[in-house]
Tab-separated table of C-alpha atoms in Angstrom:
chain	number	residue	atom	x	y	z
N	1	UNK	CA	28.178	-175.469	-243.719
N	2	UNK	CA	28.527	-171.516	-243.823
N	3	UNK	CA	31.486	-169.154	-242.349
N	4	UNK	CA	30.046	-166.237	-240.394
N	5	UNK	CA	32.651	-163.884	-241.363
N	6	UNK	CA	33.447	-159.658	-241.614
N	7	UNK	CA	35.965	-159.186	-245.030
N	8	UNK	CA	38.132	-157.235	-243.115
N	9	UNK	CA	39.262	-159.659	-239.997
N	10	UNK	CA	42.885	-161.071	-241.306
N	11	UNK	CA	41.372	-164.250	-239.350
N	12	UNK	CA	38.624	-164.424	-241.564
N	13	UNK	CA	40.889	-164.020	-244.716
N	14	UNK	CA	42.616	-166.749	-243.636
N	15	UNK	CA	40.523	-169.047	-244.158
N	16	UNK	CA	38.804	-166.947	-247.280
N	17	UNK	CA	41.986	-167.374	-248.782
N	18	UNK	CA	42.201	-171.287	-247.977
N	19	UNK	CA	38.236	-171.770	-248.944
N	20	UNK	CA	39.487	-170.104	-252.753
N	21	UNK	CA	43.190	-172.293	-253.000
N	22	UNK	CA	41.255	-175.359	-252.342
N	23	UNK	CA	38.028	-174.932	-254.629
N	24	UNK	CA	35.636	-175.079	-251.488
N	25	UNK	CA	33.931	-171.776	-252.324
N	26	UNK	CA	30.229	-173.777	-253.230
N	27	UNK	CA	31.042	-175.917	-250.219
N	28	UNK	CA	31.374	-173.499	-247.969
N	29	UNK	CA	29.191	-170.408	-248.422
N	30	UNK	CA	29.657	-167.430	-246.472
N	31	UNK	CA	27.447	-164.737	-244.303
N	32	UNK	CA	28.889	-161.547	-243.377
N	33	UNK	CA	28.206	-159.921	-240.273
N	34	UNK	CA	28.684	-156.459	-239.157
N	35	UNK	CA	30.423	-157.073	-235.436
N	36	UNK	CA	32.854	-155.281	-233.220
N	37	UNK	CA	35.013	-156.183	-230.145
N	38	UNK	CA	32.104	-154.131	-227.708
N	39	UNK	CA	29.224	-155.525	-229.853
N	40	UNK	CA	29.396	-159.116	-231.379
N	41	UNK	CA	26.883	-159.145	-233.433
N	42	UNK	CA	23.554	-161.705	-232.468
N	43	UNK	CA	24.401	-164.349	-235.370
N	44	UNK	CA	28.278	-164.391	-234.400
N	45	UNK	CA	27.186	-164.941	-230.434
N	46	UNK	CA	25.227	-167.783	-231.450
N	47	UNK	CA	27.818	-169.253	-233.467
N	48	UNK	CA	30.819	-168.559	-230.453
N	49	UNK	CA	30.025	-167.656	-227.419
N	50	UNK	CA	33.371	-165.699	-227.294
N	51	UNK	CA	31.524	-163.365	-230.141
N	52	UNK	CA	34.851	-163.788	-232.102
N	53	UNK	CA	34.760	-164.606	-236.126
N	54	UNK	CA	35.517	-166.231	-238.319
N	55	UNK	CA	33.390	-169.457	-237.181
N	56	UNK	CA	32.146	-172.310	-239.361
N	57	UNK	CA	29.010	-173.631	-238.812
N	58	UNK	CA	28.186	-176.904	-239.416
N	59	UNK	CA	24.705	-178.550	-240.226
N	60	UNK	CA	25.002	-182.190	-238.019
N	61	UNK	CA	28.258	-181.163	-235.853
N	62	UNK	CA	29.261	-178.460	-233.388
N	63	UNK	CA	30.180	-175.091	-235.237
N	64	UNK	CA	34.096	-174.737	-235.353
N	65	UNK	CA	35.792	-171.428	-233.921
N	66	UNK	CA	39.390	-170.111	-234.434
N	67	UNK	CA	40.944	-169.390	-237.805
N	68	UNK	CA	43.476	-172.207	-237.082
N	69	UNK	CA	40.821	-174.935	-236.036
N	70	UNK	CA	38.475	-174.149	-239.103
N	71	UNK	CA	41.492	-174.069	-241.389
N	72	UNK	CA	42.761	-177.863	-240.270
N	73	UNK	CA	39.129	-179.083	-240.397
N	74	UNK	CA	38.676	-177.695	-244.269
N	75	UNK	CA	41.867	-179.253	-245.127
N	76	UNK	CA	41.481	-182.739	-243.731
N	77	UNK	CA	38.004	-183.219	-244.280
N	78	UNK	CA	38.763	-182.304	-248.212
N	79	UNK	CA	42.241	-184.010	-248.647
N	80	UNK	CA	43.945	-181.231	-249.080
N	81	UNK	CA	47.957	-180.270	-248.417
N	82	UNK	CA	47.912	-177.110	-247.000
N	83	UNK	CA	49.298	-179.111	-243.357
N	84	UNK	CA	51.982	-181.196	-245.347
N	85	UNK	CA	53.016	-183.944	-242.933
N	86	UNK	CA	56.947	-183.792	-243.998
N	87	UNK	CA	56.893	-180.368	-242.602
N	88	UNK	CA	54.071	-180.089	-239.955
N	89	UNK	CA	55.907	-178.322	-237.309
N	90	UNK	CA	57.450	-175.396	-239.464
N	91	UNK	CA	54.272	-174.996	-241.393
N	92	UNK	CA	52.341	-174.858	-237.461
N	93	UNK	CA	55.079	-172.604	-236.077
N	94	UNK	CA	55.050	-170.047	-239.040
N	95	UNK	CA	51.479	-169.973	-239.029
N	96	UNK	CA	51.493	-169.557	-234.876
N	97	UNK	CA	54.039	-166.589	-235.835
N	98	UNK	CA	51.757	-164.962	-238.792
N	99	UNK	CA	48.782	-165.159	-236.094
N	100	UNK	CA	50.816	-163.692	-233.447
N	101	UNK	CA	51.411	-160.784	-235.918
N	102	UNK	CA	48.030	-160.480	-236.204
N	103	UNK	CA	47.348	-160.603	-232.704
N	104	UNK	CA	49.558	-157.769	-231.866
N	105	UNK	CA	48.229	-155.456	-235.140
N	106	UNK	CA	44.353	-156.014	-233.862
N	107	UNK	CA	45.444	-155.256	-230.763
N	108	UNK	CA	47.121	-152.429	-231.511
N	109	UNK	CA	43.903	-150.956	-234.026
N	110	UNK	CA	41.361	-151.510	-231.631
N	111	UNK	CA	43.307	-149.383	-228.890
N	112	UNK	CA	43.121	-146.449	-231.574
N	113	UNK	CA	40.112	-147.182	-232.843
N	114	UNK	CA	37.815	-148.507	-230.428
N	115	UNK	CA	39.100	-146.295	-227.393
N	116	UNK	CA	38.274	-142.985	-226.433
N	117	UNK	CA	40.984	-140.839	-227.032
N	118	UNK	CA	41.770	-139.845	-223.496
N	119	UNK	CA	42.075	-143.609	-222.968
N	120	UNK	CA	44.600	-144.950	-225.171
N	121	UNK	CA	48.049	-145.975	-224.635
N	122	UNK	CA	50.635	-145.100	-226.603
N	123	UNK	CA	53.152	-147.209	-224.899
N	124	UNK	CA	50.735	-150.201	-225.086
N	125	UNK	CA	50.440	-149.710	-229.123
N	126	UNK	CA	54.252	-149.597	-229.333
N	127	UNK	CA	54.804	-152.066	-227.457
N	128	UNK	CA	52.402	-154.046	-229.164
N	129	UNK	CA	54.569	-153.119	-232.901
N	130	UNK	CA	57.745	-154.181	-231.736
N	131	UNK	CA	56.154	-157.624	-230.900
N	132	UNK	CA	54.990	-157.864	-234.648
N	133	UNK	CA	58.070	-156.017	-236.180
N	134	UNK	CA	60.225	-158.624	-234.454
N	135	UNK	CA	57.919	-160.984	-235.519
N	136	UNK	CA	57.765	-159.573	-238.965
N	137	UNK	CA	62.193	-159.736	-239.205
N	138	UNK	CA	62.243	-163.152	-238.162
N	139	UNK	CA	60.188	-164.404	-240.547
N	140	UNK	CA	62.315	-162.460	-243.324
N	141	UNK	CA	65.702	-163.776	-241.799
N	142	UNK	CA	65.103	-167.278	-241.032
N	143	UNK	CA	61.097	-168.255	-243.021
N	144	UNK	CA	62.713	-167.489	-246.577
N	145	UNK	CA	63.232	-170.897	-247.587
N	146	UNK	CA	59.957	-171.835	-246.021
N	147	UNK	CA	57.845	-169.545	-247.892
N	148	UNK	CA	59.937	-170.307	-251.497
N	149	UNK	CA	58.540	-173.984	-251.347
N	150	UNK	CA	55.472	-175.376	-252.031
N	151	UNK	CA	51.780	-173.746	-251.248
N	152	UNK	CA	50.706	-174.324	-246.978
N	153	UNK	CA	48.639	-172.635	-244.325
N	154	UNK	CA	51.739	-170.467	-243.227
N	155	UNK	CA	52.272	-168.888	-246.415
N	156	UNK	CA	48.206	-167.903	-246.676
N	157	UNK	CA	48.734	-167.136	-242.794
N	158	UNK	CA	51.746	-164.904	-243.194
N	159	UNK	CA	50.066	-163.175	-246.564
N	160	UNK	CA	47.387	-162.162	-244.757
N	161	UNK	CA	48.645	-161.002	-241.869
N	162	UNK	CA	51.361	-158.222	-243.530
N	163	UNK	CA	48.087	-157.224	-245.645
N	164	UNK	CA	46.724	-156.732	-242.341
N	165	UNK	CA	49.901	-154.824	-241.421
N	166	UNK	CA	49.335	-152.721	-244.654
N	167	UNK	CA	45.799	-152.044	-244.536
N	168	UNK	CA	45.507	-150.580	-240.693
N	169	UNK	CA	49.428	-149.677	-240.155
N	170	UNK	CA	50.549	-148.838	-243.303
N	171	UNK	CA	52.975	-145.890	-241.973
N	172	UNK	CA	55.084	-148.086	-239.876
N	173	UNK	CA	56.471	-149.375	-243.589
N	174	UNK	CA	56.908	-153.012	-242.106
N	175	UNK	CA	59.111	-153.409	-245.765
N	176	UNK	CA	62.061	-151.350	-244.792
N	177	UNK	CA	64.986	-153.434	-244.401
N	178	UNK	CA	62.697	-156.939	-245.204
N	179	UNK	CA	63.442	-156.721	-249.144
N	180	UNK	CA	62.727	-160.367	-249.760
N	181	UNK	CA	59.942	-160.977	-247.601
N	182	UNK	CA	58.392	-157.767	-249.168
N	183	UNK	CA	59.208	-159.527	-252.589
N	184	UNK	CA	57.619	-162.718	-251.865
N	185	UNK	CA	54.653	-160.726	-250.537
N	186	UNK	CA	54.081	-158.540	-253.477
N	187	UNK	CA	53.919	-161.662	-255.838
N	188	UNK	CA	51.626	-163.583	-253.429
N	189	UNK	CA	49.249	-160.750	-253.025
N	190	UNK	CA	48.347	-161.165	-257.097
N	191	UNK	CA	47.191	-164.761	-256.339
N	192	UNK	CA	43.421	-164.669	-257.699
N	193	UNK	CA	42.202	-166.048	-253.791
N	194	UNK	CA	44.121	-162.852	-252.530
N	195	UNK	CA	42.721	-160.532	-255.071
N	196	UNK	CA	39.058	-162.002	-254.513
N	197	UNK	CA	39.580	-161.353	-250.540
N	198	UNK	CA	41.115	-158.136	-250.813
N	199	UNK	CA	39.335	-155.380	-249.065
């Protein structure tokens, strides 16, 4: 297997991060690719046809696409717990939300940077912020206890995407008013798979 990958996609840290927690990083190599939303790069087109990374690329099986696909298959296929079946559908849900943040935050960074200027909408980006901001409070109202138990996919998912949030929109200070989620995401940002995936 290998991950066609770019460091900086929060989709692709996902599953960087995952790849690290569970010890797969001889099992699954990776190959970076330089690739952008108007030109996927040759390697990433053969992998998806939607030109979209991460995907994992298998030697006897279809390649897997979408961060949430490749992240089940890596933890099934290697026993590990990051879906714990006593909590499936909060760990799916919080992860769903963490990827909608996401969503919204590429969205909103490829309409800035991708865009000629005369061409961008700044009601579109906003709108596209409140979506994650939302997002972002619900997850520090009502995901607390969630995120204070033990390791899963949503916590990786929800780490990566506030990095996200900090490394493309760092001056809408996400934090303000979130004191415990920004807590919890200070102390899981010092995890050695965060630090190794940190760009």
């Amino acid at each position: 297997m290998k991950l066609i990958m770019s460091p900086t996609s929060p989709y692709v840290r996902k599953v960087r991060v995952l790849i690290r927690e569970m010890g797969l990083e001889d099992v699954v190599p990776e190959q970076a690719v330089a690739t952008t939303a108007f030109n996927s790069d040759a390697t990433v087109i053969a992998a998806n046809p939607l030109g979209k990374i991460p995907a994992l690329v298998r030697d006897d099986a279809p390649t897997l696409f979408d961060s949430r696909v490749i992240t089940r298959f890596l933890n099934d296929t290697n026993d590990g717990s990051m879906y714990p079946a006593g909590r499936i559908w909060e760990t799916l849900t919080l992860e769903a939300t963490a990827d909608g943040i996401m969503d919204t935050t590429v969205s909103m960074a490829y309409e800035v940077r991708l865009r000629p200027e005369a061409e961008q909408s700044a009601d579109w980006v906003e709108a596209q912020w409140q979506k994650a901001s939302r997002a972002i409070a619900s997850i520090n109202d009502r995901w607390m206890s969630h995120l204070s138990g033990p390791l899963d996919m949503s916590h990786i998912a929800v780490a990566c995407a506030l990095s996200y949030v900090d490394l493309r929109h760092d001056v809408r200070n996400w934090r303000d008013g979130k004191g415990d989620l920004a807590a919890w995401h200070a102390a899981f940002v010092e995890r050695p798979s965060m630090q190794a995936t940190a760009t």
